[in-house]
Structure formats: C-alpha cells, structure tokens
Amino acid sequence: MFHVEPVDEQWDVVGAVARVFGERTPVAEAYHASLASDGVARGLIGPREVPRLWTRHVLNCAVLGELVGVGETVVDVGSGAGLPGVPLAIARPDVRVTLVEPLLRRSVYLQEFVESVGLTNVTVVRGRAEQAGVVKEVGGADVVTSRAVAPLEKLARWSLPLVRVGGRMLALKGSSAAEEIARDRAALTRLGAGRLEVVECGAAVLPVPTAVVSAERVAHHRHRGQRR
Ligand SMILES: C[S@@+](CC[C@H](N)C(=O)[O-])C[C@H]1O[C@@H](n2cnc3c(N)ncnc32)[C@H](O)[C@@H]1O
C-alpha cells in the first residue's frame, strides 16, 4: 500500500513510482514497507525519515538508473539499508548490483531483504570498499555508486579502484556536489579521475532532482594499498 507523502500536493507519487519501477513496482513497495518497519526497528533508518521515504530515499536513489547503461555492472559502496543500490536494482533488472557494506547488522538486513523478495540481480558483500579482498572480489565494475559515505576525495580513493578504466563513479551528493568538486578536483585528477561534473537526474519524476557527482576513471593508477 502507498504511503502518500505530503511533499507537494501537485506531485503525483503514485505516478512517479509506476514510471520509475514499472512492473517491479510491487518490489519497490515491499522495500518501502521494509524500510518503514524493519529498517526503523533495526535502527537503520531514522523514524523521522518514514514520511519521506519515497521522495528522499527510494525514488531519489532509483533515478540514478538514468546514468547507468544497459547491462552494466554496479558496485554500491556503503549501502547501509540499501541506498542507492537496492532501488537501482529494483528499477533496472538488467543491471547487476553488488552492495558493499562492512557492518554486520546492515549486511544481514540487506541479505534478508534481497532473499525475501527474490531480487536475483543483487549480491551482498560484507566488507570495506578499500579492503584488498573486496577490491579483488568486486573490482572492474562499470559503475561505482554511493550516498552519504565519505567526503569526495576519500570516496574517490575507495571507489576508483573498484571501477574499470572508462567506468564511472557516481556519488549522490545533494547540495554539496559543486562545492566538493571545487575543493577536491586536483586530488581526484591525481587519483586518475576525469570528466568530473555534477549531473542531475530524475527531473521528470521528482519534485527536486537528484544531484550526482560523476567522474570517469581515465587512467590506470596505483592506489594506496593496491599491489602492482
Ligand atoms: C551514513 S551511512 C549511508 C548509508 C546509505 N548509503 C544511505 O545513503 O542511506 C554510511 C555507510 O557507509 C558504510 N561505510 C563506512 N565506511 C565504509 C567503507 N570504507 N567501505 C564501505 N562502506 C563503508 C557504513 O557502514 C554505513 O553503512
């Protein structure tokens, strides 16, 4: 059942959900319901977020699919309760998503949810993005996503080694996006990132579009801790 959010009376949440998730709308509804119940009970989502789960979380993350090509592989770093990786995987059955999350409680929740709805295009890996074993297991992805995990430079240190040359790092950054790029551009360039820009997605379905920092891995680069 839909929990309609009082964001903007003109905004059609039911229409937006149907447009973004299509025939997978029941799975998106199950995720929304799970975050509002289990997610809150297990301390993964603040109770104050419940009235705005569709806008600020589930839809806001799913629209990232606009920046992901058909059949691409995605690694979501620091998924927490599954954001943005789970909504992306629900909206895009053609995309394989690996959720990387170090905390046991969170990775258990993710595994349980994924199994409960039969989300076969999602794999959960417990670990830190920069761990050698994780880099080996999930590296070479087309896209690495993240939201609310670390400042841009640190995020790039963790994300770029997981992406193939020519692949992209997509970081949901909200209002700090342009500022973080201005601050960290030189450091990201040194780390082998290029085409650094803020991209907006979801403008056609969301009252406020999602701001994403996009960077391409343009060069092989020996990241700290990585073996030659
Ligand atoms: C503030 S939460 C954000 C969770 C989710 N991305 C969201 O937007 O709701 C940050 C998450 O990053 C995870 N994290 C922190 N350091 C990490 C690392 N080095 N590698 C992978 N995940 C990490 C934490 O365990 C936590 O779940």
Short mmCIF file of C-alpha atoms and ligand atoms in Angstrom, two decimals:
data_model
loop_
_atom_site.label_atom_id
_atom_site.label_comp_id
_atom_site.label_asym_id
_atom_site.label_seq_id
_atom_site.Cartn_x
_atom_site.Cartn_y
_atom_site.Cartn_z
CA MET A 1 0.00 0.00 0.00
CA PHE A 2 1.24 3.51 -0.76
CA HIS A 3 2.07 5.94 2.00
CA VAL A 4 1.42 9.23 0.23
CA GLU A 5 3.83 11.91 1.30
CA PRO A 6 2.76 15.49 1.86
CA VAL A 7 5.70 16.96 -0.09
CA ASP A 8 3.86 18.83 -2.76
CA GLU A 9 0.19 18.36 -3.39
CA GLN A 10 0.78 18.73 -7.12
CA TRP A 11 3.31 15.92 -7.10
CA ASP A 12 1.99 12.54 -8.20
CA VAL A 13 3.90 9.98 -6.08
CA VAL A 14 1.91 7.01 -7.39
CA GLY A 15 2.62 8.05 -10.98
CA ALA A 16 6.30 8.63 -10.25
CA VAL A 17 6.68 5.20 -8.63
CA ALA A 18 4.94 3.50 -11.56
CA ARG A 19 7.10 5.40 -14.05
CA VAL A 20 10.38 4.59 -12.34
CA PHE A 21 9.72 0.98 -11.28
CA GLY A 22 7.26 -0.23 -13.97
CA GLU A 23 6.29 -3.85 -13.44
CA ARG A 24 8.67 -4.07 -10.46
CA THR A 25 6.51 -1.57 -8.52
CA PRO A 26 5.37 -4.29 -6.06
CA VAL A 27 9.05 -4.96 -5.19
CA ALA A 28 9.65 -1.23 -4.65
CA GLU A 29 6.58 -1.14 -2.39
CA ALA A 30 7.94 -4.12 -0.45
CA TYR A 31 11.26 -2.29 0.02
CA HIS A 32 9.49 0.87 1.14
CA ALA A 33 7.44 -1.16 3.63
CA SER A 34 10.54 -2.98 4.87
CA LEU A 35 12.46 0.26 5.48
CA ALA A 36 9.48 1.74 7.33
CA SER A 37 9.13 -1.31 9.59
CA ASP A 38 12.27 -3.48 9.88
CA GLY A 39 14.61 -0.68 8.83
CA VAL A 40 13.38 1.58 11.63
CA ALA A 41 13.14 -1.24 14.20
CA ARG A 42 16.75 -2.27 13.49
CA GLY A 43 17.99 1.33 13.71
CA LEU A 44 18.94 1.56 10.02
CA ILE A 45 16.55 4.38 9.15
CA GLY A 46 15.51 7.23 11.42
CA PRO A 47 11.78 7.23 12.23
CA ARG A 48 11.56 10.84 11.02
CA GLU A 49 12.51 9.65 7.52
CA VAL A 50 9.42 7.45 7.19
CA PRO A 51 7.07 10.14 5.81
CA ARG A 52 9.60 10.99 3.10
CA LEU A 53 10.92 7.57 2.19
CA TRP A 54 9.70 7.72 -1.41
CA THR A 55 10.97 11.20 -2.23
CA ARG A 56 14.22 11.49 -0.29
CA HIS A 57 15.28 7.87 -0.43
CA VAL A 58 13.68 5.26 -2.70
CA LEU A 59 12.84 7.36 -5.79
CA ASN A 60 15.70 9.77 -5.25
CA CYS A 61 18.10 6.81 -5.49
CA ALA A 62 16.31 4.82 -8.22
CA VAL A 63 16.57 7.68 -10.73
CA LEU A 64 20.34 7.11 -10.74
CA GLY A 65 19.41 4.46 -13.32
CA GLU A 66 19.29 7.29 -15.87
CA LEU A 67 23.11 7.36 -15.70
CA VAL A 68 23.66 3.59 -15.97
CA GLY A 69 23.87 1.84 -19.33
CA VAL A 70 22.02 -1.35 -20.32
CA GLY A 71 23.54 -4.45 -18.69
CA GLU A 72 26.25 -2.57 -16.79
CA THR A 73 27.66 -3.87 -13.51
CA VAL A 74 27.33 -1.64 -10.43
CA VAL A 75 29.05 -1.73 -7.04
CA ASP A 76 27.30 0.29 -4.33
CA VAL A 77 29.79 1.29 -1.63
CA GLY A 78 28.49 1.76 1.93
CA SER A 79 24.93 0.68 1.17
CA GLY A 80 23.65 0.89 4.73
CA ALA A 81 19.99 -0.09 4.42
CA GLY A 82 20.44 -0.46 0.64
CA LEU A 83 20.61 3.08 -0.68
CA PRO A 84 21.10 3.73 -3.55
CA GLY A 85 21.86 0.13 -4.66
CA VAL A 86 18.55 -1.56 -3.86
CA PRO A 87 16.19 0.93 -5.57
CA LEU A 88 18.54 0.98 -8.57
CA ALA A 89 18.49 -2.82 -8.80
CA ILE A 90 14.69 -2.87 -8.50
CA ALA A 91 14.23 -0.25 -11.23
CA ARG A 92 16.83 -1.86 -13.51
CA PRO A 93 16.59 -5.67 -13.67
CA ASP A 94 19.18 -5.65 -16.49
CA VAL A 95 21.87 -4.28 -14.16
CA ARG A 96 23.84 -6.43 -11.68
CA VAL A 97 24.34 -4.64 -8.37
CA THR A 98 26.79 -5.62 -5.63
CA LEU A 99 26.17 -3.98 -2.25
CA VAL A 100 29.35 -3.48 -0.17
CA GLU A 101 28.66 -2.85 3.50
CA PRO A 102 31.03 -3.52 6.43
CA LEU A 103 28.58 -3.56 9.32
CA LEU A 104 27.13 -6.96 10.20
CA ARG A 105 23.65 -5.75 11.21
CA ARG A 106 23.29 -3.85 7.95
CA SER A 107 24.62 -6.60 5.70
CA VAL A 108 22.31 -9.13 7.40
CA TYR A 109 19.30 -6.85 6.79
CA LEU A 110 20.30 -6.45 3.13
CA GLN A 111 20.75 -10.20 2.61
CA GLU A 112 17.41 -10.96 4.28
CA PHE A 113 15.53 -8.36 2.23
CA VAL A 114 17.09 -9.44 -1.06
CA GLU A 115 16.19 -13.09 -0.38
CA SER A 116 12.68 -12.26 0.86
CA VAL A 117 11.71 -10.59 -2.44
CA GLY A 118 13.87 -12.74 -4.74
CA LEU A 119 15.96 -9.84 -6.02
CA THR A 120 18.29 -12.01 -8.09
CA ASN A 121 20.32 -9.16 -9.62
CA VAL A 122 21.74 -8.17 -6.20
CA THR A 123 24.71 -9.62 -4.29
CA VAL A 124 25.67 -8.53 -0.77
CA VAL A 125 29.35 -8.41 0.19
CA ARG A 126 30.29 -7.68 3.78
CA GLY A 127 33.46 -5.60 3.93
CA ARG A 128 35.09 -2.24 3.46
CA ALA A 129 35.47 -0.90 -0.06
CA GLU A 130 39.23 -0.46 0.31
CA GLN A 131 39.96 -3.99 1.61
CA ALA A 132 42.17 -5.94 -0.76
CA GLY A 133 39.78 -8.92 -0.69
CA VAL A 134 36.81 -6.73 -1.59
CA VAL A 135 38.71 -4.98 -4.40
CA LYS A 136 39.61 -8.40 -5.80
CA GLU A 137 36.06 -9.74 -5.48
CA VAL A 138 34.08 -6.81 -6.89
CA GLY A 139 36.64 -4.74 -8.83
CA GLY A 140 36.39 -3.98 -12.55
CA ALA A 141 32.79 -2.73 -12.34
CA ASP A 142 31.33 -0.38 -14.94
CA VAL A 143 29.93 1.93 -12.25
CA VAL A 144 30.51 2.52 -8.53
CA THR A 145 27.73 4.31 -6.65
CA SER A 146 27.50 5.77 -3.16
CA ARG A 147 25.45 8.08 -0.96
CA ALA A 148 26.43 9.72 2.33
CA VAL A 149 29.56 7.61 2.78
CA ALA A 150 32.58 9.98 2.84
CA PRO A 151 33.92 13.31 1.56
CA LEU A 152 34.63 13.23 -2.18
CA GLU A 153 38.41 12.67 -2.06
CA LYS A 154 38.17 9.75 0.36
CA LEU A 155 35.26 8.38 -1.62
CA ALA A 156 37.33 8.50 -4.81
CA ARG A 157 40.18 6.63 -3.07
CA TRP A 158 37.72 3.88 -2.20
CA SER A 159 35.62 3.92 -5.37
CA LEU A 160 38.03 4.35 -8.29
CA PRO A 161 39.97 1.10 -7.65
CA LEU A 162 36.66 -0.77 -7.97
CA VAL A 163 35.83 0.60 -11.40
CA ARG A 164 37.33 -0.35 -14.78
CA VAL A 165 39.20 2.24 -16.84
CA GLY A 166 36.45 4.09 -18.71
CA GLY A 167 33.93 3.27 -15.97
CA ARG A 168 32.30 5.86 -13.70
CA MET A 169 32.00 6.77 -10.09
CA LEU A 170 28.52 8.21 -9.31
CA ALA A 171 28.23 9.83 -5.88
CA LEU A 172 24.88 11.18 -4.68
CA LYS A 173 25.93 14.40 -3.00
CA GLY A 174 22.89 16.69 -2.89
CA SER A 175 23.56 20.38 -2.35
CA SER A 176 27.28 19.93 -1.57
CA ALA A 177 28.08 18.46 -5.02
CA ALA A 178 29.55 21.53 -6.76
CA GLU A 179 31.41 22.65 -3.65
CA GLU A 180 33.03 19.21 -3.17
CA ILE A 181 34.15 19.14 -6.80
CA ALA A 182 35.70 22.61 -6.49
CA ARG A 183 37.52 21.57 -3.31
CA ASP A 184 38.73 18.12 -4.43
CA ARG A 185 39.19 18.45 -8.22
CA ALA A 186 43.01 18.40 -8.11
CA ALA A 187 43.10 15.41 -5.74
CA LEU A 188 40.66 13.45 -7.89
CA THR A 189 42.68 14.19 -11.01
CA ARG A 190 45.77 12.80 -9.25
CA LEU A 191 43.75 9.69 -8.39
CA GLY A 192 43.03 9.09 -12.08
CA ALA A 193 39.56 10.65 -12.37
CA GLY A 194 38.46 12.76 -15.32
CA ARG A 195 35.26 14.28 -16.74
CA LEU A 196 34.35 15.47 -13.27
CA GLU A 197 30.89 17.06 -13.26
CA VAL A 198 27.61 17.43 -11.42
CA VAL A 199 24.76 15.69 -13.21
CA GLU A 200 21.10 15.93 -12.26
CA CYS A 201 18.75 13.04 -12.67
CA GLY A 202 15.07 12.42 -12.00
CA ALA A 203 13.97 15.89 -13.15
CA ALA A 204 10.96 14.39 -14.95
CA VAL A 205 9.67 12.46 -11.94
CA LEU A 206 10.90 14.14 -8.74
CA PRO A 207 9.94 17.49 -7.19
CA VAL A 208 13.68 18.04 -6.55
CA PRO A 209 16.11 16.28 -8.93
CA THR A 210 18.99 14.21 -7.54
CA ALA A 211 22.45 15.84 -7.77
CA VAL A 212 25.20 13.37 -8.59
CA VAL A 213 28.95 13.86 -8.80
CA SER A 214 30.10 11.90 -11.82
CA ALA A 215 33.75 11.07 -12.54
CA GLU A 216 35.27 8.73 -15.10
CA ARG A 217 38.28 6.59 -14.34
CA VAL A 218 40.54 7.79 -17.12
CA ALA A 219 43.84 6.18 -16.20
CA HIS A 220 45.39 3.21 -14.53
CA HIS A 221 46.56 4.48 -11.21
CA ARG A 222 48.29 2.73 -8.36
CA HIS A 223 46.03 3.48 -5.40
CA ARG A 224 47.43 3.38 -1.90
CA GLY A 225 47.39 -0.18 -0.61
CA GLN A 226 46.94 -1.68 -4.08
CA ARG A 227 49.59 -4.12 -5.28
CA ARG A 228 51.31 -3.59 -8.61
C1 LIG B 1 25.71 7.31 6.59
S1 LIG B 1 25.63 5.66 6.07
C2 LIG B 1 24.82 5.82 4.49
C3 LIG B 1 24.12 4.55 4.09
C4 LIG B 1 23.42 4.62 2.73
N1 LIG B 1 24.37 4.76 1.65
C5 LIG B 1 22.41 5.72 2.71
O1 LIG B 1 22.58 6.68 1.96
O2 LIG B 1 21.41 5.63 3.44
C6 LIG B 1 27.31 5.28 5.61
C7 LIG B 1 27.55 3.81 5.36
O3 LIG B 1 28.85 3.63 4.82
C8 LIG B 1 29.40 2.47 5.41
N2 LIG B 1 30.86 2.59 5.30
C9 LIG B 1 31.69 3.36 6.05
N3 LIG B 1 32.97 3.18 5.67
C10 LIG B 1 32.95 2.30 4.64
C11 LIG B 1 33.97 1.71 3.81
N4 LIG B 1 35.24 2.01 3.98
N5 LIG B 1 33.57 0.86 2.85
C12 LIG B 1 32.27 0.56 2.66
N6 LIG B 1 31.29 1.07 3.43
C13 LIG B 1 31.61 1.93 4.39
C14 LIG B 1 28.87 2.48 6.83
O4 LIG B 1 28.92 1.21 7.45
C15 LIG B 1 27.45 2.97 6.62
O5 LIG B 1 26.54 1.92 6.42
#
